[in-house]
Coordinates of C-alpha atoms in Angstrom, one line a residue:
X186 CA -48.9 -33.0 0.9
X187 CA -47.5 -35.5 -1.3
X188 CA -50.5 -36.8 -3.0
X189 CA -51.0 -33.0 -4.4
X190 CA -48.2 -33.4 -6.4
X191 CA -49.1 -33.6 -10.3
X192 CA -51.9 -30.9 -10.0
X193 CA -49.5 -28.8 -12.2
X194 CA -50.3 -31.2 -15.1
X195 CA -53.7 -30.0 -16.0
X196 CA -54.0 -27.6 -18.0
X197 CA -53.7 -23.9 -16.3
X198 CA -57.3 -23.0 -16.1
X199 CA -57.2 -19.7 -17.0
X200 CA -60.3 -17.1 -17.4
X201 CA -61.4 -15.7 -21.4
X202 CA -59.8 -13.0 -22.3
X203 CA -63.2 -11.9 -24.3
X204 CA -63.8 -9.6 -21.6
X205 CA -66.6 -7.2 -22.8
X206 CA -66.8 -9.1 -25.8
X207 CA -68.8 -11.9 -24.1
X208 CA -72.9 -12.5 -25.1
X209 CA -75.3 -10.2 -22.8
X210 CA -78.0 -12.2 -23.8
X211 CA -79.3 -15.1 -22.6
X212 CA -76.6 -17.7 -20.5
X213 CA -74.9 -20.5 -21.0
X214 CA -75.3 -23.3 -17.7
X215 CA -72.7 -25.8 -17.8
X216 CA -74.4 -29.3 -16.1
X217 CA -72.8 -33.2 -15.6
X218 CA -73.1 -36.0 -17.6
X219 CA -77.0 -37.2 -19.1
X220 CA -77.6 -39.3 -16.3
X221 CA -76.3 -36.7 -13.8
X222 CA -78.7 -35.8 -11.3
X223 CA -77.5 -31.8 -11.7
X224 CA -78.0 -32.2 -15.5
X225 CA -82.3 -32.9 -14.5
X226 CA -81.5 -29.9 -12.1
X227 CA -80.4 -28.0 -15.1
X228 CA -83.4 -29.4 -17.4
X229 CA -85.6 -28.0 -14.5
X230 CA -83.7 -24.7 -14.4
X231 CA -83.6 -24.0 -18.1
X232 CA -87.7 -24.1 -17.8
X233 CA -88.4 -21.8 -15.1
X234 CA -85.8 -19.8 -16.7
X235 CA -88.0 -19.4 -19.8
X236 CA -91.2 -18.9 -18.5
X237 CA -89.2 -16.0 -16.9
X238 CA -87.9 -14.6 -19.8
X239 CA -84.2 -15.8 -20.2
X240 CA -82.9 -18.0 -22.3
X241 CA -80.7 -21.0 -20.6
X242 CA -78.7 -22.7 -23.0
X243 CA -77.4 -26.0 -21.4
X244 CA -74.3 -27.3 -22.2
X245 CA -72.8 -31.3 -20.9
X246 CA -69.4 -31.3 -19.1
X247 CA -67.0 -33.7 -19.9
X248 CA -66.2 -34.9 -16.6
X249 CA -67.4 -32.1 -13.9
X250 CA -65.1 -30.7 -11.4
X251 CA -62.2 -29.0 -13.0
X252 CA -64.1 -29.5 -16.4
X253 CA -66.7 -27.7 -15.5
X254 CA -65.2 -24.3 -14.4
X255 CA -63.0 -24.3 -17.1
X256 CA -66.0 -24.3 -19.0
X257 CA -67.4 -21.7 -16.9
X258 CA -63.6 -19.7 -17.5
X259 CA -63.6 -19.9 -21.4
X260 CA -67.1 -19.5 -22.7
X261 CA -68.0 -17.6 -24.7
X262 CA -71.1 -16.3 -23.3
X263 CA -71.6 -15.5 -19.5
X264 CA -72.2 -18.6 -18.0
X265 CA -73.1 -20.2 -14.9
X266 CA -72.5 -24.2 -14.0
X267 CA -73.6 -26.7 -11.4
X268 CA -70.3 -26.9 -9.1
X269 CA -69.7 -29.0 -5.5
X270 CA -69.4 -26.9 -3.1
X271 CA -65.5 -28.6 -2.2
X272 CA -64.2 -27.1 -5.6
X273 CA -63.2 -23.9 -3.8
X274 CA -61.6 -25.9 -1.2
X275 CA -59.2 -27.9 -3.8
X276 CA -58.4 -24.7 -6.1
X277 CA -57.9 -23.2 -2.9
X278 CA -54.8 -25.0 -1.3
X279 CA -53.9 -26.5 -5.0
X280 CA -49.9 -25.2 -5.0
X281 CA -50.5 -23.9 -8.8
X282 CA -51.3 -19.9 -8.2
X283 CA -53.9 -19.7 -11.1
X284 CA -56.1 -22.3 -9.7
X285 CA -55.7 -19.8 -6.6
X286 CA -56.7 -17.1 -8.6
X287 CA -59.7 -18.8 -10.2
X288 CA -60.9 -20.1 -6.4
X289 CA -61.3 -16.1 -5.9
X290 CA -63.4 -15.8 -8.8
X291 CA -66.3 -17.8 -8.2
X292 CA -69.6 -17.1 -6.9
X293 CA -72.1 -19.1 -5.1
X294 CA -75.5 -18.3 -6.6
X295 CA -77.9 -20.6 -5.2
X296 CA -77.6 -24.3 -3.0
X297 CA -79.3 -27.0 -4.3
X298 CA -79.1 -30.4 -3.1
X299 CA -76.4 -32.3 -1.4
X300 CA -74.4 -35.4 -2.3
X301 CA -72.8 -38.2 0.0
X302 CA -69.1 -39.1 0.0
X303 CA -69.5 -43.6 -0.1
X304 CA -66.2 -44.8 1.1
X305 CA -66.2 -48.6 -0.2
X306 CA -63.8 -50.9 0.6
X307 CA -62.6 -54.3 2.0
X308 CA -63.3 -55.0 5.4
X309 CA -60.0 -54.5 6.0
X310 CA -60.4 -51.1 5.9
X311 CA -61.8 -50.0 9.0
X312 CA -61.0 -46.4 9.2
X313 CA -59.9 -44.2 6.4
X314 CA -56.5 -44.1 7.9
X315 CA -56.1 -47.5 7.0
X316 CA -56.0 -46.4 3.5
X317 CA -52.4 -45.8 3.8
X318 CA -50.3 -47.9 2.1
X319 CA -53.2 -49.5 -0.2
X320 CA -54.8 -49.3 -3.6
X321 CA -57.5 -46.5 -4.1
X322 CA -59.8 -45.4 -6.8
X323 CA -60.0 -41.9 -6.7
X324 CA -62.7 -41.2 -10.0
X325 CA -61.9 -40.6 -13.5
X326 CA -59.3 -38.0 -13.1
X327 CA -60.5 -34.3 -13.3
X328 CA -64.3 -35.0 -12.5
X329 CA -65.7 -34.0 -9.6
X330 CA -65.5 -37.1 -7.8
X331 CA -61.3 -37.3 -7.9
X332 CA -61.6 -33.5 -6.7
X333 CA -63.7 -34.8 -3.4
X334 CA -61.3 -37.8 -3.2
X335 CA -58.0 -35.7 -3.1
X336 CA -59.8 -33.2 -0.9
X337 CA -60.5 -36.1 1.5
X338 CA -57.0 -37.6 1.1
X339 CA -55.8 -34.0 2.4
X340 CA -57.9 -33.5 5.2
X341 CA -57.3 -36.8 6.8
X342 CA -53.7 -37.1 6.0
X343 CA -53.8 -40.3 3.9
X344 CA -51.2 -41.4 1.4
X345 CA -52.5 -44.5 -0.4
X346 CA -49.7 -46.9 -2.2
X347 CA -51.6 -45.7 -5.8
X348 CA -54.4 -43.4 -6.3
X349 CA -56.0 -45.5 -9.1
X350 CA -58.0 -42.3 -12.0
X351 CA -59.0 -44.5 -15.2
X352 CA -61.7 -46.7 -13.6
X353 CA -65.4 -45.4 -14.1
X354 CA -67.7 -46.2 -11.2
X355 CA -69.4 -49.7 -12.0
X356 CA -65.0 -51.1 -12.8
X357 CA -64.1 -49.6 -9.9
X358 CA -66.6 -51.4 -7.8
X359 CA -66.0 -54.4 -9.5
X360 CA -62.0 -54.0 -8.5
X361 CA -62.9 -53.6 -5.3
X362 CA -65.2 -56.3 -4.7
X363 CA -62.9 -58.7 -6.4
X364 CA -59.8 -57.0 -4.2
X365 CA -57.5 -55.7 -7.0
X366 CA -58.7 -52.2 -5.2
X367 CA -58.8 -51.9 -1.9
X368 CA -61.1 -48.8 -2.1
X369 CA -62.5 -46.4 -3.5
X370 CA -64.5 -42.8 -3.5
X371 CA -67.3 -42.6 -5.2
X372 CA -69.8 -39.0 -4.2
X373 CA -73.5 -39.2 -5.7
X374 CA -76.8 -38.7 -3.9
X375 CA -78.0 -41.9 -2.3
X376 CA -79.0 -44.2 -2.9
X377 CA -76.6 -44.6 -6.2
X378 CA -77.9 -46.7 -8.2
X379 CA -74.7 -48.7 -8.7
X380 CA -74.7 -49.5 -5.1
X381 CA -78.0 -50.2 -5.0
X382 CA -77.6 -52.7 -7.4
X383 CA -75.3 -54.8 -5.1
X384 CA -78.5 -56.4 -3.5
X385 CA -78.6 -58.7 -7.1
X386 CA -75.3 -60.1 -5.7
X387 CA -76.6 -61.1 -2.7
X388 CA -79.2 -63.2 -4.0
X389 CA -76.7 -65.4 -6.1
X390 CA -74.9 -67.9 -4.6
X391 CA -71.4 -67.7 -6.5
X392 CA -71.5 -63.7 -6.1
X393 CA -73.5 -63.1 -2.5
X394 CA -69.7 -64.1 -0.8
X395 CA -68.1 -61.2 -2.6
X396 CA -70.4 -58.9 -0.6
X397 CA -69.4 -59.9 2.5
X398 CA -66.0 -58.9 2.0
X399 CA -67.1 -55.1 1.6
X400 CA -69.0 -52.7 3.6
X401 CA -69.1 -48.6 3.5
X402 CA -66.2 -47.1 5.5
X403 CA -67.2 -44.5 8.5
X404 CA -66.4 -40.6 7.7
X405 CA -66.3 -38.3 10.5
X406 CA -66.2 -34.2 10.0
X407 CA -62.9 -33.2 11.6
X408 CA -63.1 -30.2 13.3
X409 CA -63.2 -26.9 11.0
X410 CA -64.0 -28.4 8.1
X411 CA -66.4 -26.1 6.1
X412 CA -67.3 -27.5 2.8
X413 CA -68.6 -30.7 4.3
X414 CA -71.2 -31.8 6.3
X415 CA -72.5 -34.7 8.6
X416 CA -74.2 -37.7 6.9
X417 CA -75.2 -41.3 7.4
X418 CA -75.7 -44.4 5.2
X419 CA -77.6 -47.0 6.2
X420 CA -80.4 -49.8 5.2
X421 CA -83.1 -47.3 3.4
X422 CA -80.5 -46.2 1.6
X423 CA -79.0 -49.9 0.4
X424 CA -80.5 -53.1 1.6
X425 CA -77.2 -55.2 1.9
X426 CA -76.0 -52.6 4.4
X427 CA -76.2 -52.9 8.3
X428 CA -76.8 -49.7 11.0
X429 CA -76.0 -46.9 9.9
X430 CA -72.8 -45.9 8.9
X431 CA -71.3 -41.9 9.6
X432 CA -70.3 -40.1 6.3
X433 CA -69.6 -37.0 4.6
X434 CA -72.1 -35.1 2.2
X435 CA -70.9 -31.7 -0.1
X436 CA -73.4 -29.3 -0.8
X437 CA -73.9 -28.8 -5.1
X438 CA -74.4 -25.3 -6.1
X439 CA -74.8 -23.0 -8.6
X440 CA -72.1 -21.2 -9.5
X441 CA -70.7 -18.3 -11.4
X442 CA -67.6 -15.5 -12.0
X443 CA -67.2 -12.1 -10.5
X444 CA -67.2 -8.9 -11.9
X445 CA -64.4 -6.7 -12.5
X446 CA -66.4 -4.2 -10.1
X447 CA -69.2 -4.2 -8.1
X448 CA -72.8 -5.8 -8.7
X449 CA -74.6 -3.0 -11.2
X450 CA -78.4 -3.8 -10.8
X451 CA -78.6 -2.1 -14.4
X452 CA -76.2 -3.6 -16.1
X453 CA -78.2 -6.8 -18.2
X454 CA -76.0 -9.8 -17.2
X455 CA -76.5 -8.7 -13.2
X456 CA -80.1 -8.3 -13.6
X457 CA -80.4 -11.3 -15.4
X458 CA -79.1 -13.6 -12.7
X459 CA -80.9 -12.1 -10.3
X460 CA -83.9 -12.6 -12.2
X461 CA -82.8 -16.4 -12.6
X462 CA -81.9 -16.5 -8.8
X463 CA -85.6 -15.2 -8.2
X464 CA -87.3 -17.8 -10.7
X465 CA -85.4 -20.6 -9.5
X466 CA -86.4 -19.5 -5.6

């Protein structure tokens, strides 16, 4: 598709070539940003983890997504990280033959929690094929928030007029509510904070107009479509917000690499993730 063009301009991701050489004690778990609700996750994880016996060293991702199993490719230590479920999806039909390579090597260990896909936009934009043609943010570019946005752009066919990657969340929804966006993705588990916080606008005279002119676009699972599921946003979730609206969610996981050859309950790193699996269960 068209808007898949420029993948090739990250970085190849491409696994350590430590091999053997890697740490067999202890593991590395790669986690989002502070306020990240997979870096608590992680905080959580690292605990039960000790009182098991195995020490979790946690370490911050720069932006998630591709960040984040790159991290997982190149550390120095076995590591495992806290991945969307969706990241397989994009490596998987990316047209650069490494990313297909490292789709193939990851692992689900264990599911966690899911996150919602918050479609926000002019009223304008009643559908997301009316995203075609306009301005939309997409995420900083490389987190895991532009992967679900690209991924969504694929599966419904959309090509947007400019896919807008510098904007953190809080600009972005301030370009849109002020319409030099006409959109944009933004996937966290509800309610986000940031949206949330719209309900101050609403009780100020010179701002409550601005959130007229937005609402939450519906999502609907097309047919086939694995690494999503069936959501809703509605008025528990954010007060400004009418019925409930249909949207995506993506399941957050922990994830890890394959071995060169098949699962050896003796060998230390195997038995130590199972023992993690087992303490985190």
């Amino acid at each position: 598709a068209p808007h898949d063009q420029g993948l090739g301009e990250f970085p190849a991701l491409k696994r350590s070539d430590k091999g053997s050489q890697r740490q067999t004690e202890g593991l590395v778990m790669v986690t989002g940003a502070l306020a990240s609700t997979s870096f608590v996750f992680a905080q959580e994880i690292v605990r039960v983890a000790q009182d098991a016996g195995i020490d979790v060293a946690m370490q911050q991702s720069d932006g998630g997504g591709l960040d984040t199993v790159q991290r997982l490719l190149q550390s120095d230590s076995h590591a495992v990280g806290i991945v969307q479920a969706d990241v397989l999806t994009f490596l998987s039909r990316s047209p650069d033959p490494d990313l297909n390579r490292v789709a193939e090597q990851l692992r689900l260990l264990f599911s966690f929690y899911n996150e919602d896909v918050h479609l926000f936009a002019r009223k304008a934009i009643q559908g997301v094929g009316d995203l075609n043609g306009k301005r939309v943010v997409m995420g900083m570019r490389g987190s895991s928030n532009w992967l679900t946005a690209h991924n969504m752009l694929h599966t419904f066919k959309v090509q947007p007029a400019e896919m807008i990657d510098d904007l953190p969340p809080i600009e972005a929804i301030v370009a849109v509510l002020t319409g030099t966006a006409d959109a944009m993705f933004y996937v966290e588990d509800k309610p986000a904070a940031s949206f949330v916080n719209l309900r101050v606008f609403q009780s100020n005279p010179q701002l409550a107009p601005l959130v007229q002119e937005v609402h939450f676009v519906p999502l609907h699972l097309p047919t086939g479509l694995q690494a999503y599921m069936g959501s809703a946003i509605g008025p528990d979730d954010y007060s400004w917000v009418g019925p409930d609206i249909q949207t995506l969610t993506v399941e957050i996981d922990l994830t890890g690499l394959e071995y060169s050859g098949p699962p050896d309950p003796g060998d230390p790193v195997c038995g130590t993730l199972a023992t993690l699996g087992q303490a985190i269960h």
